[in-house]
DNA sequence: ATAATTACCATACAAATGTATGGTACAATC
DNA sequence: GATTGTACCATACATTTGTATGGTAATTAT
């Protein structure tokens, strides 16, 4: 297994993400007290130790005695590589690859819930939903699909990205592109499974 | 002479500029003490009064008891973009002004990595480039623009996202949307500057 | 088995920070 | 002439903030 340059524990990553999130939300880094509260810690000394660890491992810099004196070193660490699990067909179903086919540097704003994964879209059936071939969709498998939402589904070993509509005993999967017919499945059909809900799209240029 | 509803004194304007400059340089607002020092004031109470005046006149908001709890309301209306562009070139965070040529609003997002930064797109002039209002573009200021690439540029007081074309002594900025006319600028025109090259797009669902 | 790391807690303290009160000087306005 | 607003000062105080020290429990590494 490849060993990362400086490993970070899951909890430390949580702290780091809280810092980044706070900066994004409030325009400035958090104080120790604010971090403690958002991490459900009863005092600041625990935060202090996490910050010491993060600084020792090179993820942040601290500015002593300055309030909110935390800066994140994110040359490329902010773009954390995330495996792309496979290709998903926006038009006709495609196969999912068992192993990851590529890595993408996902910007930190493209916040991924722990359980989410990435799929590369192939085909143009979603172009009216502003998703295009080559785009990378962020999929959360723990969200329950709702009518009108974009979902990733597996139908007989093939994966599709389509809009979800449920009525009575049937599920319909619509493409935004009128060139593609809706797929209608009985809810009891065993070869069908909703994989997750699309929560974001990311596209690279070049 | 027409008297503005809430006018600002020269000194108060200095204070306001210091706040904005500090935000630009350090990524967060200053403390009262830091403001006092940069204004050559011997204590914080004078700063306090200036901040009270600025808040009463609607130029800033304050967040009580929060360190660095100053947010600026209308920085873009007052200041010319030139000094801030200089700071962009130095690699510091930047502020871009929302008065745009063709409805591309680019508020500065608080969190900016050292190389790339994020801008939220408003307007539909790029819809044929598959970028839509509300999308977040990732901009790298250290890449040099090439023909056909999407770039972020500042022209006079406005910021735009457009496709870049250079020929001879002119630069053309094209919208993909045919409703918008191309912008043609002489290469020697001083009010124009390329901010960076768009390297990615991110879109959130819900 | 021992040592080191992680992840939390409690307490204490100095410095930094925001805030309040009161004062002086000057200019403009009523 | 009195009032108001601006621009500074000094001092005092409560809270916030960063920091230091020491402790417990669980896990991991040596």
Short mmCIF file of C-alpha atoms (C1' of nucleotides) in Angstrom, two decimals:
data_model
loop_
_atom_site.label_atom_id
_atom_site.label_comp_id
_atom_site.label_asym_id
_atom_site.label_seq_id
_atom_site.Cartn_x
_atom_site.Cartn_y
_atom_site.Cartn_z
CA UNK A 1 0.00 0.00 0.00
CA UNK A 2 1.21 3.47 -0.81
CA UNK A 3 2.08 5.48 2.22
CA UNK A 4 1.11 9.11 2.13
CA UNK A 5 3.71 11.73 2.84
CA UNK A 6 2.25 12.72 6.17
CA UNK A 7 -0.74 10.82 7.34
CA UNK A 8 -3.62 12.46 9.03
CA UNK A 9 -6.08 10.78 11.34
CA UNK A 10 -9.81 10.85 10.56
CA UNK A 11 -10.47 13.11 13.51
CA UNK A 12 -7.72 15.49 12.45
CA UNK A 13 -9.22 15.59 9.00
CA UNK A 14 -12.52 16.53 10.57
CA UNK A 15 -10.83 19.40 12.34
CA UNK A 16 -9.15 20.50 9.14
CA UNK A 17 -12.42 20.40 7.28
CA UNK A 18 -14.12 22.42 9.99
CA UNK A 19 -11.46 25.07 9.61
CA UNK A 20 -11.87 25.19 5.86
CA UNK A 21 -15.62 25.20 6.16
CA UNK A 22 -15.55 28.04 8.66
CA UNK A 23 -13.32 30.09 6.45
CA UNK A 24 -15.67 29.48 3.59
CA UNK A 25 -18.75 30.34 5.59
CA UNK A 26 -17.58 33.31 7.59
CA UNK A 27 -14.70 34.71 5.62
CA UNK A 28 -12.19 34.04 8.35
CA UNK A 29 -10.70 31.17 10.27
CA UNK A 30 -12.41 30.05 13.48
CA UNK A 31 -11.22 30.70 17.01
CA UNK A 32 -10.33 27.77 19.21
CA UNK A 33 -13.61 28.21 21.05
CA UNK A 34 -15.63 28.18 17.86
CA UNK A 35 -13.83 25.08 16.69
CA UNK A 36 -14.45 23.39 20.01
CA UNK A 37 -18.14 24.09 19.80
CA UNK A 38 -18.52 22.87 16.26
CA UNK A 39 -16.61 19.72 17.17
CA UNK A 40 -18.68 19.17 20.31
CA UNK A 41 -15.70 19.53 22.57
CA UNK A 42 -16.10 20.96 26.03
CA UNK A 43 -12.96 23.04 26.03
CA UNK A 44 -10.26 24.45 23.83
CA UNK A 45 -7.31 22.42 24.95
CA UNK A 46 -8.37 19.46 22.86
CA UNK A 47 -8.63 21.70 19.85
CA UNK A 48 -5.22 23.01 20.75
CA UNK A 49 -3.72 19.56 20.50
CA UNK A 50 -5.40 18.87 17.19
CA UNK A 51 -4.00 22.11 15.83
CA UNK A 52 -0.56 21.20 17.10
CA UNK A 53 -0.80 17.88 15.29
CA UNK A 54 -2.03 19.49 12.11
CA UNK A 55 0.78 22.01 12.21
CA UNK A 56 3.40 19.39 12.94
CA UNK A 57 2.17 17.43 9.94
CA UNK A 58 2.29 20.50 7.78
CA UNK A 59 -1.38 20.97 7.09
CA UNK A 60 -1.77 24.32 8.75
CA UNK A 61 0.30 27.20 9.99
CA UNK A 62 -0.40 29.07 13.20
CA UNK A 63 0.22 32.69 13.99
CA UNK A 64 0.98 32.85 17.70
CA UNK A 65 -1.13 35.06 19.92
CA UNK A 66 -3.20 36.20 16.97
CA UNK A 67 -6.89 35.52 17.18
CA UNK A 68 -8.07 33.25 14.42
CA UNK A 69 -4.42 32.79 13.56
CA UNK A 70 -4.82 29.64 11.55
CA UNK A 71 -3.88 29.40 7.91
CA UNK A 72 -4.35 26.27 5.87
CA UNK A 73 -1.53 25.01 3.72
CA UNK A 74 -3.30 23.82 0.70
CA UNK A 75 -0.93 23.79 -2.17
CA UNK A 76 -2.51 20.64 -3.39
CA UNK A 77 -3.79 19.18 -0.22
CA UNK A 78 -7.03 21.01 -0.64
CA UNK A 79 -7.53 19.13 -3.83
CA UNK A 80 -7.74 15.75 -2.27
CA UNK A 81 -7.60 12.98 -4.80
CA UNK A 82 -10.76 10.98 -4.88
CA UNK A 83 -11.20 7.85 -6.89
CA UNK A 84 -13.68 7.78 -9.70
CA UNK A 85 -15.46 4.49 -9.42
CA UNK A 86 -16.72 4.13 -12.92
CA UNK A 87 -18.57 5.52 -15.81
CA UNK A 88 -22.26 6.04 -15.76
CA UNK A 89 -24.41 6.45 -18.81
CA UNK A 90 -26.55 9.50 -19.12
CA UNK A 91 -28.19 7.98 -22.16
CA UNK A 92 -27.93 4.28 -22.56
CA UNK A 93 -26.80 2.14 -19.65
CA UNK A 94 -23.13 1.43 -19.24
CA UNK A 95 -21.19 -0.93 -17.08
CA UNK A 96 -19.67 0.02 -13.79
CA UNK A 97 -16.07 -0.87 -13.40
CA UNK A 98 -15.13 -2.79 -10.31
CA UNK A 99 -12.06 -0.69 -9.62
CA UNK A 100 -11.51 2.98 -9.94
CA UNK A 101 -10.71 4.16 -13.42
CA UNK A 102 -9.28 7.54 -12.65
CA UNK A 103 -8.53 10.01 -9.94
CA UNK A 104 -9.88 13.49 -9.76
CA UNK A 105 -8.67 16.36 -7.65
CA UNK A 106 -11.88 17.51 -6.13
CA UNK A 107 -11.95 21.09 -4.92
CA UNK A 108 -12.74 21.47 -1.29
CA UNK A 109 -15.95 23.31 -1.99
CA UNK A 110 -17.19 20.20 -3.69
CA UNK A 111 -17.87 18.86 -0.27
CA UNK A 112 -18.23 15.13 -0.25
CA UNK A 113 -20.10 13.42 2.51
CA UNK A 114 -18.10 10.49 3.78
CA UNK A 115 -20.20 7.98 1.94
CA UNK A 116 -20.27 9.74 -1.38
CA UNK A 117 -18.46 8.56 -4.46
CA UNK A 118 -17.76 9.84 -7.91
CA UNK A 119 -18.88 8.69 -11.31
CA UNK A 120 -17.89 9.94 -14.70
CA UNK A 121 -20.80 10.66 -17.01
CA UNK A 122 -20.83 9.43 -20.56
CA UNK A 123 -23.50 10.42 -23.04
CA UNK A 124 -25.63 13.45 -23.62
CA UNK A 125 -29.05 12.53 -22.32
CA UNK A 126 -28.73 14.91 -19.40
CA UNK A 127 -27.67 17.95 -21.31
CA UNK A 128 -30.91 19.70 -20.47
CA UNK A 129 -30.01 19.22 -16.82
CA UNK A 130 -26.69 20.89 -17.56
CA UNK A 131 -24.70 17.72 -17.18
CA UNK A 132 -22.51 16.65 -20.07
CA UNK A 133 -20.32 13.82 -21.19
CA UNK A 134 -17.13 13.82 -19.21
CA UNK A 135 -18.58 15.53 -16.18
CA UNK A 136 -18.03 13.95 -12.80
CA UNK A 137 -21.06 13.54 -10.62
CA UNK A 138 -20.91 13.30 -6.85
CA UNK A 139 -23.27 10.63 -5.61
CA UNK A 140 -24.56 10.15 -2.10
CA UNK A 141 -25.85 6.62 -1.63
CA UNK A 142 -27.48 7.38 1.72
CA UNK A 143 -30.02 9.88 0.52
CA UNK A 144 -33.45 8.62 -0.40
CA UNK A 145 -34.53 9.61 -3.89
CA UNK A 146 -37.36 12.07 -4.37
CA UNK A 147 -39.38 12.85 -7.43
CA UNK A 148 -37.54 15.07 -9.84
CA UNK A 149 -34.14 14.45 -8.31
CA UNK A 150 -31.22 13.15 -10.28
CA UNK A 151 -30.34 9.65 -9.22
CA UNK A 152 -27.85 7.00 -10.17
CA UNK A 153 -29.46 3.63 -10.68
CA UNK A 154 -28.32 0.18 -11.64
CA UNK A 155 -30.51 -1.73 -14.02
CA UNK A 156 -29.33 -5.19 -14.90
CA UNK A 157 -25.64 -4.59 -14.36
CA UNK A 158 -25.76 -1.24 -16.07
CA UNK A 159 -25.68 2.18 -14.48
CA UNK A 160 -27.59 5.26 -15.50
CA UNK A 161 -28.00 8.83 -14.33
CA UNK A 162 -31.55 10.02 -14.72
CA UNK A 163 -34.35 11.94 -13.11
CA UNK A 164 -36.38 9.90 -10.68
CA UNK A 165 -40.16 9.71 -10.57
CA UNK A 166 -42.13 7.28 -8.42
CA UNK A 167 -45.83 6.55 -8.76
CA UNK A 168 -47.77 3.65 -7.31
CA UNK A 169 -45.97 0.44 -8.20
CA UNK A 170 -43.69 1.85 -10.84
CA UNK A 171 -40.53 3.87 -10.99
CA UNK A 172 -39.79 6.01 -13.99
CA UNK A 173 -36.39 7.25 -14.96
CA UNK A 174 -36.47 10.22 -17.27
CA UNK A 175 -33.78 11.74 -19.37
CA UNK A 176 -33.95 15.45 -19.81
CA UNK A 177 -33.09 14.95 -23.42
CA UNK A 178 -36.30 14.13 -25.31
CA UNK A 179 -34.38 11.87 -27.67
CA UNK A 180 -34.31 9.23 -24.96
CA UNK A 181 -37.35 7.31 -23.88
CA UNK A 182 -38.18 7.11 -20.18
CA UNK A 183 -37.33 3.83 -18.49
CA UNK A 184 -40.24 2.33 -16.57
CA UNK A 185 -39.54 -0.34 -13.98
CA UNK A 186 -41.81 -2.23 -11.66
CA UNK A 187 -40.87 -1.61 -8.06
CA UNK A 188 -40.65 -5.33 -7.48
CA UNK A 189 -38.16 -5.95 -10.23
CA UNK A 190 -35.10 -7.38 -8.61
CA UNK A 191 -32.57 -6.29 -11.20
CA UNK A 192 -33.09 -2.65 -10.35
CA UNK A 193 -31.51 -0.67 -7.59
CA UNK A 194 -31.12 2.97 -6.78
CA UNK A 195 -27.47 3.62 -6.11
CA UNK A 196 -27.73 7.14 -4.81
CA UNK A 197 -28.70 10.73 -5.34
CA UNK A 198 -26.60 13.18 -7.31
CA UNK A 199 -25.53 15.99 -5.00
CA UNK A 200 -23.05 17.78 -7.21
CA UNK A 201 -21.27 18.00 -10.51
CA UNK A 202 -17.66 18.77 -11.19
CA UNK A 203 -16.08 19.46 -14.50
CA UNK A 204 -12.45 19.89 -15.42
CA UNK A 205 -11.18 22.00 -18.27
CA UNK A 206 -8.32 20.49 -20.23
CA UNK B 1 -24.38 70.39 -3.91
CA UNK B 2 -26.29 67.23 -3.36
CA UNK B 3 -25.69 65.81 0.06
CA UNK B 4 -25.65 62.08 0.29
CA UNK B 5 -27.94 60.54 2.82
CA UNK B 6 -25.06 59.07 4.74
CA UNK B 7 -21.82 60.67 3.79
CA UNK B 8 -18.47 59.46 4.91
CA UNK B 9 -15.63 61.63 6.11
CA UNK B 10 -12.16 61.30 4.62
CA UNK B 11 -10.84 59.79 7.82
CA UNK B 12 -13.65 57.29 8.02
CA UNK B 13 -12.93 56.35 4.47
CA UNK B 14 -9.34 55.72 5.45
CA UNK B 15 -10.51 53.40 8.17
CA UNK B 16 -12.77 51.60 5.74
CA UNK B 17 -9.94 51.21 3.27
CA UNK B 18 -7.70 49.78 5.96
CA UNK B 19 -10.33 47.20 6.79
CA UNK B 20 -10.69 46.16 3.18
CA UNK B 21 -6.95 46.12 2.65
CA UNK B 22 -6.46 43.97 5.69
CA UNK B 23 -9.10 41.54 4.52
CA UNK B 24 -7.40 41.39 1.16
CA UNK B 25 -3.94 40.88 2.61
CA UNK B 26 -4.65 38.51 5.45
CA UNK B 27 -7.90 36.86 4.50
CA UNK B 28 -9.74 38.18 7.49
CA UNK B 29 -10.83 41.48 8.98
CA UNK B 30 -8.50 43.28 11.39
CA UNK B 31 -8.88 43.54 15.14
CA UNK B 32 -9.33 46.94 16.73
CA UNK B 33 -5.74 46.88 17.87
CA UNK B 34 -4.45 46.08 14.41
CA UNK B 35 -6.55 48.85 12.97
CA UNK B 36 -5.29 51.29 15.57
CA UNK B 37 -1.70 50.45 14.74
CA UNK B 38 -2.10 50.77 11.00
CA UNK B 39 -3.87 54.11 11.52
CA UNK B 40 -1.22 55.34 13.90
CA UNK B 41 -3.61 55.62 16.78
CA UNK B 42 -2.43 55.08 20.30
CA UNK B 43 -5.43 53.14 21.49
CA UNK B 44 -8.49 51.30 20.34
CA UNK B 45 -11.21 53.60 21.55
CA UNK B 46 -10.73 55.92 18.62
CA UNK B 47 -11.05 53.02 16.25
CA UNK B 48 -14.13 52.05 18.17
CA UNK B 49 -15.75 55.38 17.42
CA UNK B 50 -14.86 55.19 13.76
CA UNK B 51 -16.40 51.76 13.56
CA UNK B 52 -19.52 53.02 15.28
CA UNK B 53 -19.79 55.80 12.74
CA UNK B 54 -19.20 53.47 9.84
CA UNK B 55 -21.82 51.09 11.12
CA UNK B 56 -24.32 53.85 11.76
CA UNK B 57 -23.84 55.02 8.20
CA UNK B 58 -24.34 51.53 6.89
CA UNK B 59 -20.87 50.87 5.53
CA UNK B 60 -20.04 47.97 7.81
CA UNK B 61 -21.71 45.52 10.12
CA UNK B 62 -20.30 44.47 13.44
CA UNK B 63 -20.63 41.19 15.23
CA UNK B 64 -20.56 41.94 18.95
CA UNK B 65 -17.95 40.27 21.12
CA UNK B 66 -16.56 38.41 18.15
CA UNK B 67 -12.93 39.03 17.40
CA UNK B 68 -12.46 40.52 13.96
CA UNK B 69 -16.21 40.84 13.82
CA UNK B 70 -16.34 43.41 11.06
CA UNK B 71 -18.02 42.81 7.73
CA UNK B 72 -17.98 45.35 4.93
CA UNK B 73 -21.21 46.03 3.12
CA UNK B 74 -20.41 48.08 0.08
CA UNK B 75 -16.73 47.94 -0.60
CA UNK B 76 -17.19 47.62 -4.32
CA UNK B 77 -18.93 50.94 -4.71
CA UNK B 78 -16.19 53.04 -3.33
CA UNK B 79 -12.84 51.85 -4.42
CA UNK B 80 -11.12 51.53 -7.70
CA UNK B 81 -9.99 48.02 -8.59
CA UNK B 82 -6.42 48.93 -9.45
CA UNK B 83 -4.69 48.44 -6.08
CA UNK B 84 -6.53 45.21 -5.48
CA UNK B 85 -5.42 43.87 -8.82
CA UNK B 86 -1.90 44.53 -7.74
CA UNK B 87 -2.47 42.32 -4.80
CA UNK B 88 -3.86 39.66 -7.06
CA UNK B 89 -0.64 39.64 -8.95
CA UNK B 90 1.17 39.16 -5.67
CA UNK B 91 -0.85 36.07 -5.02
CA UNK B 92 -3.09 37.49 -2.35
CA UNK B 93 -6.83 37.05 -2.15
CA UNK B 94 -8.75 39.36 -4.35
CA UNK B 95 -11.95 41.26 -4.40
CA UNK B 96 -13.87 41.59 -7.59
CA UNK B 97 -16.56 44.06 -8.24
CA UNK B 98 -20.06 42.97 -9.05
CA UNK B 99 -20.87 45.74 -11.49
CA UNK B 100 -20.48 43.62 -14.54
CA UNK B 101 -20.66 44.13 -18.25
CA UNK B 102 -22.99 41.32 -18.98
CA UNK B 103 -24.40 40.10 -15.72
CA UNK B 104 -21.52 37.98 -14.58
CA UNK B 105 -21.29 38.69 -10.91
CA UNK B 106 -18.17 37.53 -9.16
CA UNK B 107 -18.31 37.88 -5.41
CA UNK B 108 -15.11 36.95 -3.74
CA UNK B 109 -15.44 33.72 -1.89
CA UNK B 110 -13.83 33.78 1.45
CA UNK B 111 -11.73 30.72 1.11
CA UNK B 112 -9.07 30.87 -1.54
CA UNK B 113 -6.23 28.43 -2.01
CA UNK B 114 -2.89 29.88 -2.81
CA UNK B 115 -3.06 29.11 -6.49
CA UNK B 116 -6.66 28.73 -7.42
CA UNK B 117 -9.69 30.50 -6.19
CA UNK B 118 -13.40 30.25 -6.64
CA UNK B 119 -15.93 32.55 -8.19
CA UNK B 120 -19.65 32.26 -8.40
CA UNK B 121 -21.08 32.93 -11.81
CA UNK B 122 -24.19 34.97 -12.39
CA UNK B 123 -25.80 35.38 -15.76
CA UNK B 124 -26.31 33.20 -18.76
CA UNK B 125 -23.71 34.44 -21.21
CA UNK B 126 -21.75 31.20 -20.86
CA UNK B 127 -24.55 28.75 -21.19
CA UNK B 128 -23.17 27.44 -24.45
CA UNK B 129 -19.95 26.69 -22.61
CA UNK B 130 -22.01 24.63 -20.18
CA UNK B 131 -21.61 27.10 -17.36
CA UNK B 132 -24.72 28.48 -15.75
CA UNK B 133 -25.82 31.00 -13.22
CA UNK B 134 -24.96 29.80 -9.76
CA UNK B 135 -22.12 27.60 -10.87
CA UNK B 136 -18.81 28.00 -9.14
CA UNK B 137 -15.78 28.32 -11.36
CA UNK B 138 -12.30 27.47 -10.21
CA UNK B 139 -9.77 30.00 -11.42
CA UNK B 140 -6.02 29.66 -11.59
CA UNK B 141 -4.36 33.09 -11.71
CA UNK B 142 -0.94 31.70 -12.58
CA UNK B 143 -1.82 30.19 -15.92
CA UNK B 144 -1.37 32.22 -19.06
CA UNK B 145 -4.45 32.48 -21.23
CA UNK B 146 -4.58 30.76 -24.58
CA UNK B 147 -6.94 31.19 -27.46
CA UNK B 148 -10.28 29.56 -26.86
CA UNK B 149 -9.76 29.18 -23.13
CA UNK B 150 -12.19 30.52 -20.59
CA UNK B 151 -10.66 33.36 -18.64
CA UNK B 152 -11.71 35.72 -15.89
CA UNK B 153 -10.91 39.30 -16.75
CA UNK B 154 -11.41 42.69 -15.23
CA UNK B 155 -12.30 45.47 -17.62
CA UNK B 156 -12.48 48.84 -15.97
CA UNK B 157 -14.71 48.25 -12.97
CA UNK B 158 -16.31 45.06 -14.16
CA UNK B 159 -15.43 41.41 -14.04
CA UNK B 160 -16.37 38.91 -16.69
CA UNK B 161 -15.93 35.28 -17.55
CA UNK B 162 -15.44 34.82 -21.26
CA UNK B 163 -13.54 32.95 -23.91
CA UNK B 164 -10.20 34.46 -24.76
CA UNK B 165 -8.88 35.18 -28.25
CA UNK B 166 -5.72 37.13 -28.99
CA UNK B 167 -4.68 38.39 -32.40
CA UNK B 168 -2.05 40.98 -33.21
CA UNK B 169 -2.66 44.01 -31.06
CA UNK B 170 -6.15 43.17 -29.89
CA UNK B 171 -7.76 40.86 -27.40
CA UNK B 172 -11.25 39.60 -27.94
CA UNK B 173 -13.51 38.22 -25.27
CA UNK B 174 -16.33 36.11 -26.59
CA UNK B 175 -19.46 34.93 -24.91
CA UNK B 176 -20.68 31.60 -26.05
CA UNK B 177 -24.17 32.97 -25.98
CA UNK B 178 -24.78 34.76 -29.32
CA UNK B 179 -26.99 37.29 -27.58
CA UNK B 180 -23.87 38.96 -26.26
CA UNK B 181 -21.48 40.89 -28.45
CA UNK B 182 -17.77 40.13 -28.26
CA UNK B 183 -15.65 42.60 -26.35
CA UNK B 184 -12.61 43.89 -28.22
CA UNK B 185 -9.81 45.54 -26.31
CA UNK B 186 -6.51 46.99 -27.40
CA UNK B 187 -3.65 45.17 -25.77
CA UNK B 188 -2.27 48.43 -24.51
CA UNK B 189 -5.45 49.48 -22.78
CA UNK B 190 -4.56 49.91 -19.14
CA UNK B 191 -8.00 49.25 -17.69
CA UNK B 192 -7.92 45.63 -18.73
CA UNK B 193 -6.36 42.69 -16.99
CA UNK B 194 -6.62 38.95 -17.16
CA UNK B 195 -7.24 37.61 -13.69
CA UNK B 196 -6.86 33.94 -14.42
CA UNK B 197 -7.85 30.91 -16.39
CA UNK B 198 -10.90 28.83 -15.57
CA UNK B 199 -9.77 25.32 -14.75
CA UNK B 200 -12.97 23.81 -13.47
CA UNK B 201 -16.62 24.19 -12.67
CA UNK B 202 -18.52 22.97 -9.70
CA UNK B 203 -22.25 22.90 -9.21
CA UNK B 204 -24.24 21.97 -6.15
CA UNK B 205 -27.66 20.41 -6.25
CA UNK B 206 -29.91 21.80 -3.56
"C1'" DA C 1 5.45 -5.13 28.92
"C1'" DT C 2 6.55 -0.62 27.93
"C1'" DA C 3 6.37 3.40 25.35
"C1'" DA C 4 4.14 6.44 22.22
"C1'" DT C 5 0.16 8.33 20.09
"C1'" DT C 6 -4.45 9.72 20.01
"C1'" DA C 7 -8.44 11.89 21.92
"C1'" DC C 8 -10.54 13.73 25.31
"C1'" DC C 9 -11.04 16.34 29.99
"C1'" DA C 10 -10.22 20.16 33.78
"C1'" DT C 11 -8.06 24.12 35.49
"C1'" DA C 12 -5.30 28.21 35.45
"C1'" DC C 13 -3.29 32.38 33.53
"C1'" DA C 14 -1.42 36.09 30.63
"C1'" DA C 15 -2.40 38.45 26.68
"C1'" DA C 16 -5.50 40.11 23.39
"C1'" DT C 17 -9.84 41.92 22.37
"C1'" DG C 18 -14.15 44.33 22.58
"C1'" DT C 19 -16.45 47.66 25.26
"C1'" DA C 20 -17.64 51.58 28.33
"C1'" DT C 21 -16.85 56.07 30.32
"C1'" DG C 22 -14.99 60.47 30.44
"C1'" DG C 23 -12.01 64.03 28.71
"C1'" DT C 24 -9.85 67.81 25.19
"C1'" DA C 25 -9.67 70.40 20.90
"C1'" DC C 26 -11.55 71.97 16.66
"C1'" DA C 27 -14.83 72.98 13.10
"C1'" DA C 28 -19.39 73.46 11.39
"C1'" DT C 29 -24.18 74.31 12.26
"C1'" DC C 30 -28.32 76.18 14.53
"C1'" DG D 1 -23.68 81.47 22.16
"C1'" DA D 2 -24.96 76.88 22.40
"C1'" DT D 3 -25.09 72.60 20.10
"C1'" DT D 4 -23.53 68.97 17.30
"C1'" DG D 5 -20.19 66.10 15.05
"C1'" DT D 6 -15.49 64.77 14.30
"C1'" DA D 7 -11.08 63.14 15.82
"C1'" DC D 8 -8.22 62.11 19.02
"C1'" DC D 9 -6.67 60.78 23.99
"C1'" DA D 10 -6.55 58.02 28.68
"C1'" DT D 11 -8.15 54.66 31.77
"C1'" DA D 12 -10.77 50.79 33.32
"C1'" DC D 13 -13.09 46.34 32.91
"C1'" DA D 14 -15.25 41.95 31.39
"C1'" DT D 15 -14.85 38.62 28.02
"C1'" DT D 16 -12.55 36.20 24.69
"C1'" DT D 17 -8.67 34.02 23.18
"C1'" DG D 18 -4.40 31.60 23.03
"C1'" DT D 19 -1.51 28.96 25.85
"C1'" DA D 20 0.40 25.93 29.47
"C1'" DT D 21 0.12 22.13 32.64
"C1'" DG D 22 -1.54 17.95 34.21
"C1'" DG D 23 -4.67 14.09 34.11
"C1'" DT D 24 -7.53 9.76 32.18
"C1'" DA D 25 -8.62 6.19 28.88
"C1'" DA D 26 -7.99 3.64 24.71
"C1'" DT D 27 -5.25 2.25 21.00
"C1'" DT D 28 -1.09 1.25 18.58
"C1'" DA D 29 3.77 0.45 18.05
"C1'" DT D 30 8.24 -1.18 19.78
#
